[in-house]
PDB file of C-alpha atoms in Angstrom:
ATOM      1  CA  VAL W   1       6.939 -12.139 -10.194  1.00  0.00           C
ATOM      2  CA  ALA W   2      10.842 -13.574  -9.409  1.00  0.00           C
ATOM      3  CA  ILE W   3      13.726 -11.729 -10.400  1.00  0.00           C
ATOM      4  CA  ALA W   4      17.134 -14.103  -9.665  1.00  0.00           C
ATOM      5  CA  ASN W   5      20.642 -13.302  -9.970  1.00  0.00           C
ATOM      6  CA  ILE W   6      22.876 -16.180  -9.010  1.00  0.00           C
ATOM      7  CA  GLY W   7      26.634 -16.336  -9.265  1.00  0.00           C
ATOM      8  CA  GLY W   8      29.736 -14.263  -8.950  1.00  0.00           C
ATOM      9  CA  SER W   9      29.917 -10.111  -8.216  1.00  0.00           C
ATOM     10  CA  TYR W  10      27.283  -8.007  -8.695  1.00  0.00           C
ATOM     11  CA  GLU W  11      28.048  -4.267  -9.663  1.00  0.00           C
ATOM     12  CA  ASP W  12      25.664  -1.366 -10.678  1.00  0.00           C
ATOM     13  CA  VAL W  13      22.405  -4.076 -10.703  1.00  0.00           C
ATOM     14  CA  ASP W  14      19.179  -2.608 -10.904  1.00  0.00           C
ATOM     15  CA  ASN W  15      16.432  -5.076 -10.015  1.00  0.00           C
ATOM     16  CA  SER W  16      12.873  -3.411 -10.279  1.00  0.00           C
ATOM     17  CA  ALA W  17       9.346  -5.053 -10.001  1.00  0.00           C
ATOM     18  CA  GLU W  18       5.884  -3.451  -9.961  1.00  0.00           C
ATOM     19  CA  VAL W  19       2.317  -5.278  -9.769  1.00  0.00           C
ATOM     20  CA  GLU W  20      -0.481  -2.764  -9.940  1.00  0.00           C
ATOM     21  CA  GLN W  21      -4.422  -3.137  -9.707  1.00  0.00           C
ATOM     22  CA  THR W  22      -6.421   0.129 -10.622  1.00  0.00           C
ATOM     23  CA  LEU W  23     -10.230   0.260 -11.046  1.00  0.00           C
ATOM     24  CA  GLU W  24     -11.651   3.522 -11.403  1.00  0.00           C
ATOM     25  CA  GLN W  25     -15.886   4.798 -11.985  1.00  0.00           C
ATOM     26  CA  THR W  26     -16.856   7.846 -12.754  1.00  0.00           C
ATOM     27  CA  ASN W  27     -20.041   9.654 -13.754  1.00  0.00           C
ATOM     28  CA  GLU W  28     -21.688  13.239 -14.367  1.00  0.00           C
ATOM     29  CA  CYS W  29     -25.365  13.218 -14.333  1.00  0.00           C
ATOM     30  CA  GLU W  30     -27.913  16.046 -14.640  1.00  0.00           C
ATOM     31  CA  ASP W  31     -31.480  14.781 -13.878  1.00  0.00           C
ATOM     32  CA  ALA W  32     -30.855  11.047 -13.334  1.00  0.00           C
ATOM     33  CA  GLU W  33     -29.341   9.233 -10.401  1.00  0.00           C
ATOM     34  CA  CYS W  34     -25.665   8.195 -10.663  1.00  0.00           C
ATOM     35  CA  GLU W  35     -24.526   5.163  -9.126  1.00  0.00           C
ATOM     36  CA  ASN W  36     -20.717   3.246  -8.979  1.00  0.00           C
ATOM     37  CA  ASN W  37     -21.111  -0.285  -7.691  1.00  0.00           C
ATOM     38  CA  ILE W  38     -17.917  -2.655  -7.171  1.00  0.00           C
ATOM     39  CA  GLU W  39     -19.050  -6.155  -5.705  1.00  0.00           C
ATOM     40  CA  ALA W  40     -15.357  -7.062  -5.246  1.00  0.00           C
ATOM     41  CA  GLN W  41     -11.626  -6.333  -6.075  1.00  0.00           C
ATOM     42  CA  ALA W  42      -9.006  -8.836  -5.045  1.00  0.00           C
ATOM     43  CA  GLN W  43      -5.263  -9.168  -5.665  1.00  0.00           C
ATOM     44  CA  LEU W  44      -2.885 -11.735  -4.755  1.00  0.00           C
ATOM     45  CA  VAL W  45       0.367 -10.803  -5.397  1.00  0.00           C
ATOM     46  CA  GLU W  46       3.926 -12.783  -4.632  1.00  0.00           C
ATOM     47  CA  LEU W  47       7.338 -10.843  -5.602  1.00  0.00           C
ATOM     48  CA  ALA W  48      10.598 -12.124  -5.136  1.00  0.00           C
ATOM     49  CA  ILE W  49      14.162 -10.302  -5.752  1.00  0.00           C
ATOM     50  CA  VAL W  50      16.812 -12.655  -5.203  1.00  0.00           C
ATOM     51  CA  ASN W  51      20.675 -12.105  -5.756  1.00  0.00           C
ATOM     52  CA  ASP W  52      22.913 -15.064  -4.719  1.00  0.00           C
ATOM     53  CA  GLY W  53      26.571 -14.013  -5.007  1.00  0.00           C
ATOM     54  CA  ALA W  54      28.165 -17.577  -3.992  1.00  0.00           C
ATOM     55  CA  GLY W  55      31.184 -15.655  -2.218  1.00  0.00           C
ATOM     56  CA  GLY W  56      30.922 -12.651  -4.029  1.00  0.00           C
ATOM     57  CA  SER W  57      30.128  -9.209  -3.484  1.00  0.00           C
ATOM     58  CA  TYR W  58      27.749  -6.363  -3.944  1.00  0.00           C
ATOM     59  CA  GLU W  59      28.398  -3.009  -4.686  1.00  0.00           C
ATOM     60  CA  ASP W  60      25.969  -0.115  -6.072  1.00  0.00           C
ATOM     61  CA  VAL W  61      23.019  -2.626  -6.429  1.00  0.00           C
ATOM     62  CA  ASP W  62      19.254  -1.812  -6.126  1.00  0.00           C
ATOM     63  CA  ASN W  63      16.366  -3.657  -5.595  1.00  0.00           C
ATOM     64  CA  SER W  64      12.880  -2.123  -5.794  1.00  0.00           C
ATOM     65  CA  ALA W  65       9.715  -4.167  -5.590  1.00  0.00           C
ATOM     66  CA  GLU W  66       6.343  -2.677  -5.711  1.00  0.00           C
ATOM     67  CA  VAL W  67       2.629  -3.803  -5.130  1.00  0.00           C
ATOM     68  CA  GLU W  68      -0.016  -1.538  -5.299  1.00  0.00           C
ATOM     69  CA  GLN W  69      -3.988  -1.839  -5.509  1.00  0.00           C
ATOM     70  CA  VAL W  70      -6.364   1.110  -6.503  1.00  0.00           C
ATOM     71  CA  ALA W  71     -10.261   1.830  -6.451  1.00  0.00           C
ATOM     72  CA  GLU W  72     -11.611   5.236  -7.028  1.00  0.00           C
ATOM     73  CA  GLN W  73     -15.231   6.157  -7.609  1.00  0.00           C
ATOM     74  CA  ASP W  74     -16.828   9.721  -8.728  1.00  0.00           C
ATOM     75  CA  ASN W  75     -19.934  11.126  -8.916  1.00  0.00           C
ATOM     76  CA  GLU W  76     -21.077  14.615 -10.275  1.00  0.00           C
ATOM     77  CA  CYS W  77     -24.667  15.329  -9.766  1.00  0.00           C
ATOM     78  CA  GLU W  78     -27.160  18.350 -10.305  1.00  0.00           C
ATOM     79  CA  GLN W  79     -30.941  17.034  -9.513  1.00  0.00           C
ATOM     80  CA  ALA W  80     -30.676  13.371  -8.662  1.00  0.00           C
ATOM     81  CA  GLY W  81     -28.949  11.004  -5.667  1.00  0.00           C
ATOM     82  CA  CYS W  82     -25.226   9.811  -6.261  1.00  0.00           C
ATOM     83  CA  PHE W  83     -24.147   6.628  -4.657  1.00  0.00           C
ATOM     84  CA  ASN W  84     -20.856   4.675  -4.513  1.00  0.00           C
ATOM     85  CA  GLU W  85     -20.370   1.360  -3.055  1.00  0.00           C
ATOM     86  CA  VAL W  86     -17.439  -1.064  -2.672  1.00  0.00           C
ATOM     87  CA  LEU W  87     -18.568  -4.112  -1.271  1.00  0.00           C
ATOM     88  CA  ALA W  88     -15.314  -5.777  -0.627  1.00  0.00           C
ATOM     89  CA  GLN W  89     -11.634  -4.840  -1.674  1.00  0.00           C
ATOM     90  CA  ALA W  90      -8.974  -7.241  -0.734  1.00  0.00           C
ATOM     91  CA  GLN W  91      -5.371  -7.582  -1.225  1.00  0.00           C
ATOM     92  CA  GLU W  92      -3.005 -10.155  -0.251  1.00  0.00           C
ATOM     93  CA  SER W  93       0.863  -9.810  -0.933  1.00  0.00           C
ATOM     94  CA  GLY W  94       4.084 -10.939  -0.201  1.00  0.00           C
ATOM     95  CA  ILE W  95       7.366  -9.323  -1.141  1.00  0.00           C
ATOM     96  CA  GLU W  96      10.963 -10.605  -0.629  1.00  0.00           C
ATOM     97  CA  ILE W  97      14.130  -9.189  -1.222  1.00  0.00           C
ATOM     98  CA  ILE W  98      17.091 -11.228  -0.388  1.00  0.00           C
ATOM     99  CA  ASN W  99      21.080 -10.832  -1.017  1.00  0.00           C
ATOM    100  CA  VAL W 100      23.121 -13.786   0.018  1.00  0.00           C
ATOM    101  CA  GLY W 101      26.509 -15.306  -0.250  1.00  0.00           C
ATOM    102  CA  GLY W 102      29.615 -14.323   1.178  1.00  0.00           C
ATOM    103  CA  GLY W 103      31.648 -10.825   0.686  1.00  0.00           C
ATOM    104  CA  SER W 104      30.685  -7.132   1.283  1.00  0.00           C
ATOM    105  CA  TYR W 105      27.669  -5.122   0.699  1.00  0.00           C
ATOM    106  CA  GLU W 106      28.606  -1.565  -0.563  1.00  0.00           C
ATOM    107  CA  ASP W 107      25.854   0.884  -1.492  1.00  0.00           C
ATOM    108  CA  VAL W 108      23.123  -1.604  -1.721  1.00  0.00           C
ATOM    109  CA  GLY W 109      19.756  -0.125  -1.562  1.00  0.00           C
ATOM    110  CA  ASN W 110      16.657  -2.115  -0.632  1.00  0.00           C
ATOM    111  CA  SER W 111      12.980  -1.289  -0.941  1.00  0.00           C
ATOM    112  CA  ALA W 112       9.426  -2.397  -0.712  1.00  0.00           C
ATOM    113  CA  GLU W 113       6.381  -1.156  -0.923  1.00  0.00           C
ATOM    114  CA  VAL W 114       2.755  -2.493  -0.569  1.00  0.00           C
ATOM    115  CA  GLU W 115      -0.108   0.154  -0.815  1.00  0.00           C
ATOM    116  CA  GLN W 116      -4.006  -0.431  -0.787  1.00  0.00           C
ATOM    117  CA  THR W 117      -6.319   2.678  -1.359  1.00  0.00           C
ATOM    118  CA  LEU W 118     -10.000   3.171  -1.795  1.00  0.00           C
ATOM    119  CA  LYS W 119     -11.631   6.659  -2.920  1.00  0.00           C
ATOM    120  CA  GLN W 120     -14.967   7.549  -2.947  1.00  0.00           C
ATOM    121  CA  ASP W 121     -16.275  11.271  -3.903  1.00  0.00           C
ATOM    122  CA  ASN W 122     -19.373  12.860  -4.826  1.00  0.00           C
ATOM    123  CA  GLU W 123     -20.635  16.310  -5.670  1.00  0.00           C
ATOM    124  CA  CYS W 124     -24.390  17.039  -5.409  1.00  0.00           C
ATOM    125  CA  GLU W 125     -26.443  20.014  -5.641  1.00  0.00           C
ATOM    126  CA  GLN W 126     -30.099  18.916  -4.837  1.00  0.00           C
ATOM    127  CA  ALA W 127     -29.860  15.247  -4.051  1.00  0.00           C
ATOM    128  CA  GLY W 128     -28.188  12.894  -1.618  1.00  0.00           C
ATOM    129  CA  CYS W 129     -25.067  11.726  -1.765  1.00  0.00           C
ATOM    130  CA  PHE W 130     -23.862   8.190  -0.044  1.00  0.00           C
ATOM    131  CA  ASN W 131     -20.074   6.626   0.105  1.00  0.00           C
ATOM    132  CA  GLU W 132     -20.652   3.018   1.417  1.00  0.00           C
ATOM    133  CA  VAL W 133     -17.760   0.445   1.865  1.00  0.00           C
ATOM    134  CA  LEU W 134     -18.715  -2.746   3.418  1.00  0.00           C
ATOM    135  CA  LEU W 135     -15.064  -4.360   3.723  1.00  0.00           C
ATOM    136  CA  GLN W 136     -11.667  -3.185   3.038  1.00  0.00           C
ATOM    137  CA  GLU W 137      -8.828  -5.831   4.089  1.00  0.00           C
ATOM    138  CA  GLN W 138      -5.079  -5.921   3.445  1.00  0.00           C
ATOM    139  CA  GLY W 139      -2.726  -8.744   4.480  1.00  0.00           C
ATOM    140  CA  SER W 140       0.784  -7.849   3.513  1.00  0.00           C
ATOM    141  CA  GLU W 141       4.384  -9.266   4.504  1.00  0.00           C
ATOM    142  CA  ILE W 142       7.602  -7.911   3.127  1.00  0.00           C
ATOM    143  CA  SER W 143      11.375  -9.842   3.979  1.00  0.00           C
ATOM    144  CA  ILE W 144      14.473  -7.931   3.154  1.00  0.00           C
ATOM    145  CA  LEU W 145      17.708  -9.777   3.922  1.00  0.00           C
ATOM    146  CA  ASN W 146      21.502  -9.049   3.616  1.00  0.00           C
ATOM    147  CA  ASP W 147      23.379 -12.380   4.888  1.00  0.00           C
ATOM    148  CA  GLY W 148      26.660 -12.224   3.865  1.00  0.00           C
ATOM    149  CA  GLY W 149      27.893 -15.070   6.195  1.00  0.00           C
ATOM    150  CA  THR W 150      30.917 -14.784   8.743  1.00  0.00           C
ATOM    151  CA  GLY W 151      33.571 -12.452   7.995  1.00  0.00           C
ATOM    152  CA  SER W 152      31.570 -10.209   5.535  1.00  0.00           C
ATOM    153  CA  SER W 153      31.290  -6.569   5.586  1.00  0.00           C
ATOM    154  CA  TYR W 154      28.228  -4.008   5.194  1.00  0.00           C
ATOM    155  CA  GLU W 155      28.524  -0.299   4.409  1.00  0.00           C
ATOM    156  CA  ASP W 156      26.085   2.096   3.380  1.00  0.00           C
ATOM    157  CA  VAL W 157      23.232  -0.267   2.994  1.00  0.00           C
ATOM    158  CA  ASP W 158      19.776   0.944   2.966  1.00  0.00           C
ATOM    159  CA  ASN W 159      16.805  -1.079   3.491  1.00  0.00           C
ATOM    160  CA  SER W 160      13.298   0.418   3.514  1.00  0.00           C
ATOM    161  CA  ALA W 161       9.678  -1.474   3.922  1.00  0.00           C
ATOM    162  CA  GLU W 162       6.320   0.283   3.885  1.00  0.00           C
ATOM    163  CA  VAL W 163       2.762  -1.212   3.950  1.00  0.00           C
ATOM    164  CA  GLU W 164      -0.225   1.504   3.484  1.00  0.00           C
ATOM    165  CA  GLN W 165      -3.736   1.132   3.679  1.00  0.00           C
ATOM    166  CA  THR W 166      -5.922   4.234   2.625  1.00  0.00           C
ATOM    167  CA  THR W 167      -9.720   4.791   2.489  1.00  0.00           C
ATOM    168  CA  GLU W 168     -10.877   8.561   1.650  1.00  0.00           C
ATOM    169  CA  GLN W 169     -14.828   9.299   1.537  1.00  0.00           C
ATOM    170  CA  GLN W 170     -15.617  12.980   0.320  1.00  0.00           C
ATOM    171  CA  ASN W 171     -18.932  14.737  -0.177  1.00  0.00           C
ATOM    172  CA  GLU W 172     -20.019  17.968  -0.978  1.00  0.00           C
ATOM    173  CA  CYS W 173     -23.803  18.885  -0.742  1.00  0.00           C
ATOM    174  CA  GLU W 174     -26.044  21.689  -1.018  1.00  0.00           C
ATOM    175  CA  GLN W 175     -29.297  20.833   0.050  1.00  0.00           C
ATOM    176  CA  ALA W 176     -29.606  17.001   0.592  1.00  0.00           C
ATOM    177  CA  LEU W 177     -28.103  14.403   3.070  1.00  0.00           C
ATOM    178  CA  CYS W 178     -24.350  13.454   2.914  1.00  0.00           C
ATOM    179  CA  SER W 179     -23.735  10.267   4.575  1.00  0.00           C
ATOM    180  CA  ASN W 180     -20.202   8.138   4.373  1.00  0.00           C
ATOM    181  CA  PHE W 181     -20.148   4.505   6.208  1.00  0.00           C
ATOM    182  CA  ILE W 182     -17.687   1.893   6.590  1.00  0.00           C
ATOM    183  CA  GLY W 183     -18.610  -1.381   7.839  1.00  0.00           C
ATOM    184  CA  GLY W 184     -14.595  -2.923   8.530  1.00  0.00           C
ATOM    185  CA  GLN W 185     -11.210  -1.353   7.569  1.00  0.00           C
ATOM    186  CA  ILE W 186      -8.620  -4.492   8.496  1.00  0.00           C
ATOM    187  CA  GLN W 187      -5.113  -4.670   7.902  1.00  0.00           C
ATOM    188  CA  LEU W 188      -2.674  -7.030   8.801  1.00  0.00           C
ATOM    189  CA  GLY W 189       1.268  -6.212   8.229  1.00  0.00           C
ATOM    190  CA  ILE W 190       4.447  -8.138   8.721  1.00  0.00           C
ATOM    191  CA  ILE W 191       7.804  -6.733   7.980  1.00  0.00           C
ATOM    192  CA  GLU W 192      11.386  -8.618   8.928  1.00  0.00           C
ATOM    193  CA  ILE W 193      14.427  -6.508   8.010  1.00  0.00           C
ATOM    194  CA  GLY W 194      17.720  -8.412   8.567  1.00  0.00           C
ATOM    195  CA  ASN W 195      21.426  -8.006   7.919  1.00  0.00           C
ATOM    196  CA  GLY W 196      23.996 -10.311   9.239  1.00  0.00           C
ATOM    197  CA  GLY W 197      23.776 -14.153   9.680  1.00  0.00           C
ATOM    198  CA  GLY W 198      25.276 -16.560  11.606  1.00  0.00           C
ATOM    199  CA  GLY W 199      28.554 -15.809  13.179  1.00  0.00           C
ATOM    200  CA  SER W 200      27.734 -12.185  13.192  1.00  0.00           C
ATOM    201  CA  GLY W 201      30.287 -11.090  15.532  1.00  0.00           C
ATOM    202  CA  ALA W 202      32.915 -11.133  12.971  1.00  0.00           C
ATOM    203  CA  ASN W 203      31.422  -8.351  10.489  1.00  0.00           C
ATOM    204  CA  THR W 204      31.467  -5.047  10.488  1.00  0.00           C
ATOM    205  CA  TYR W 205      28.390  -2.951   9.589  1.00  0.00           C
ATOM    206  CA  GLU W 206      29.182   0.864   8.854  1.00  0.00           C
ATOM    207  CA  ASP W 207      26.166   3.195   7.716  1.00  0.00           C
ATOM    208  CA  VAL W 208      23.737   0.425   7.669  1.00  0.00           C
ATOM    209  CA  SER W 209      20.171   2.011   7.660  1.00  0.00           C
ATOM    210  CA  ASN W 210      16.894  -0.044   8.570  1.00  0.00           C
ATOM    211  CA  SER W 211      13.622   1.497   8.068  1.00  0.00           C
ATOM    212  CA  ALA W 212       9.997   0.026   8.506  1.00  0.00           C
ATOM    213  CA  GLU W 213       6.429   1.402   8.193  1.00  0.00           C
ATOM    214  CA  ILE W 214       3.206   0.149   8.584  1.00  0.00           C
ATOM    215  CA  GLU W 215       0.189   2.755   8.223  1.00  0.00           C
ATOM    216  CA  GLN W 216      -3.658   2.534   8.252  1.00  0.00           C
ATOM    217  CA  THR W 217      -5.551   5.683   7.445  1.00  0.00           C
ATOM    218  CA  THR W 218      -9.141   6.669   7.380  1.00  0.00           C
ATOM    219  CA  GLU W 219     -10.572   9.932   5.939  1.00  0.00           C
ATOM    220  CA  GLN W 220     -14.112  10.822   5.892  1.00  0.00           C
ATOM    221  CA  LYS W 221     -15.361  14.179   5.110  1.00  0.00           C
ATOM    222  CA  ASN W 222     -18.845  16.252   3.994  1.00  0.00           C
ATOM    223  CA  ASP W 223     -19.175  19.843   3.193  1.00  0.00           C
ATOM    224  CA  CYS W 224     -22.549  20.477   3.760  1.00  0.00           C
ATOM    225  CA  GLU W 225     -25.163  23.536   3.517  1.00  0.00           C
ATOM    226  CA  GLN W 226     -28.318  22.968   3.964  1.00  0.00           C
ATOM    227  CA  ALA W 227     -28.822  19.344   4.871  1.00  0.00           C
ATOM    228  CA  GLU W 228     -27.892  16.875   7.245  1.00  0.00           C
ATOM    229  CA  CYS W 229     -24.091  15.285   7.455  1.00  0.00           C
ATOM    230  CA  GLU W 230     -22.827  11.753   9.033  1.00  0.00           C
ATOM    231  CA  ASN W 231     -19.737   9.917   8.845  1.00  0.00           C
ATOM    232  CA  ILE W 232     -19.937   6.163   9.929  1.00  0.00           C
ATOM    233  CA  ASN W 233     -17.301   4.025  10.542  1.00  0.00           C
ATOM    234  CA  VAL W 234     -18.093   0.811  12.181  1.00  0.00           C
ATOM    235  CA  ALA W 235     -14.667  -0.920  12.963  1.00  0.00           C
ATOM    236  CA  GLN W 236     -11.222  -0.132  12.080  1.00  0.00           C
ATOM    237  CA  VAL W 237      -8.862  -2.880  12.972  1.00  0.00           C
ATOM    238  CA  GLN W 238      -4.706  -3.018  12.749  1.00  0.00           C
ATOM    239  CA  ALA W 239      -2.478  -5.856  13.841  1.00  0.00           C
ATOM    240  CA  ASP W 240       1.180  -5.333  13.016  1.00  0.00           C
ATOM    241  CA  LEU W 241       4.810  -7.169  13.524  1.00  0.00           C
ATOM    242  CA  ILE W 242       7.983  -5.484  12.877  1.00  0.00           C
ATOM    243  CA  GLY W 243      11.372  -7.179  13.245  1.00  0.00           C
ATOM    244  CA  SER W 244      14.629  -5.332  12.624  1.00  0.00           C
ATOM    245  CA  TYR W 245      18.155  -6.228  13.047  1.00  0.00           C
ATOM    246  CA  ILE W 246      22.008  -5.496  12.487  1.00  0.00           C
ATOM    247  CA  GLY W 247      24.164  -8.158  13.330  1.00  0.00           C
ATOM    248  CA  ARG W 248      23.194 -11.652  14.998  1.00  0.00           C
ATOM    249  CA  SER W 249      24.159 -15.015  15.615  1.00  0.00           C
TER     250      SER W 249
END
């Protein structure tokens, strides 16, 4: 997905791009076994928002980009087993928000978010509940750049970037075994936020804010009355890089 505004000055401009992938599975069973299975959920997304003023100015410009991948599995069982299984959930995404051209930047907001979520839930009365994720993998890169060149001014500029990866597993069991298992959760996140380009010593900056966040979360929960409960997480890996600057030569 690409959004481009080329030439001139920009005032009261809103650019928004969103890509969402959702998968939901649910069962309600009384006397029979319930099972949800996802062999592979894959998402590959590239988003670009470019404002090229070529010497113009930016005032009240909002740029927003979001990529989301969601998988949800839910079972309600009375007398038979409940199973949720995901073999692989993979997300590869890149977001670029670029404002270039000499001039001034006033009341400019740039926001980029990448989210990957996997939820598994079982409610069992007399049978076992099992949640299993073999692999959840996320690779995300976000770049936000405001580059006015030499002699530009930046006032009330807000830049925000967030990458989030979440896995949640929950069981409620009365008389049978409950188990949550994660084979691997892997996250690679890169965020770069920049204001000012070459010759930045001649530029002015007032109320410029850069915010970057990368988060990886795993939650495993069992509520058991008369049965054994276990949570297993074999590997959780996170490798991230964040770069941020306001003015540099």
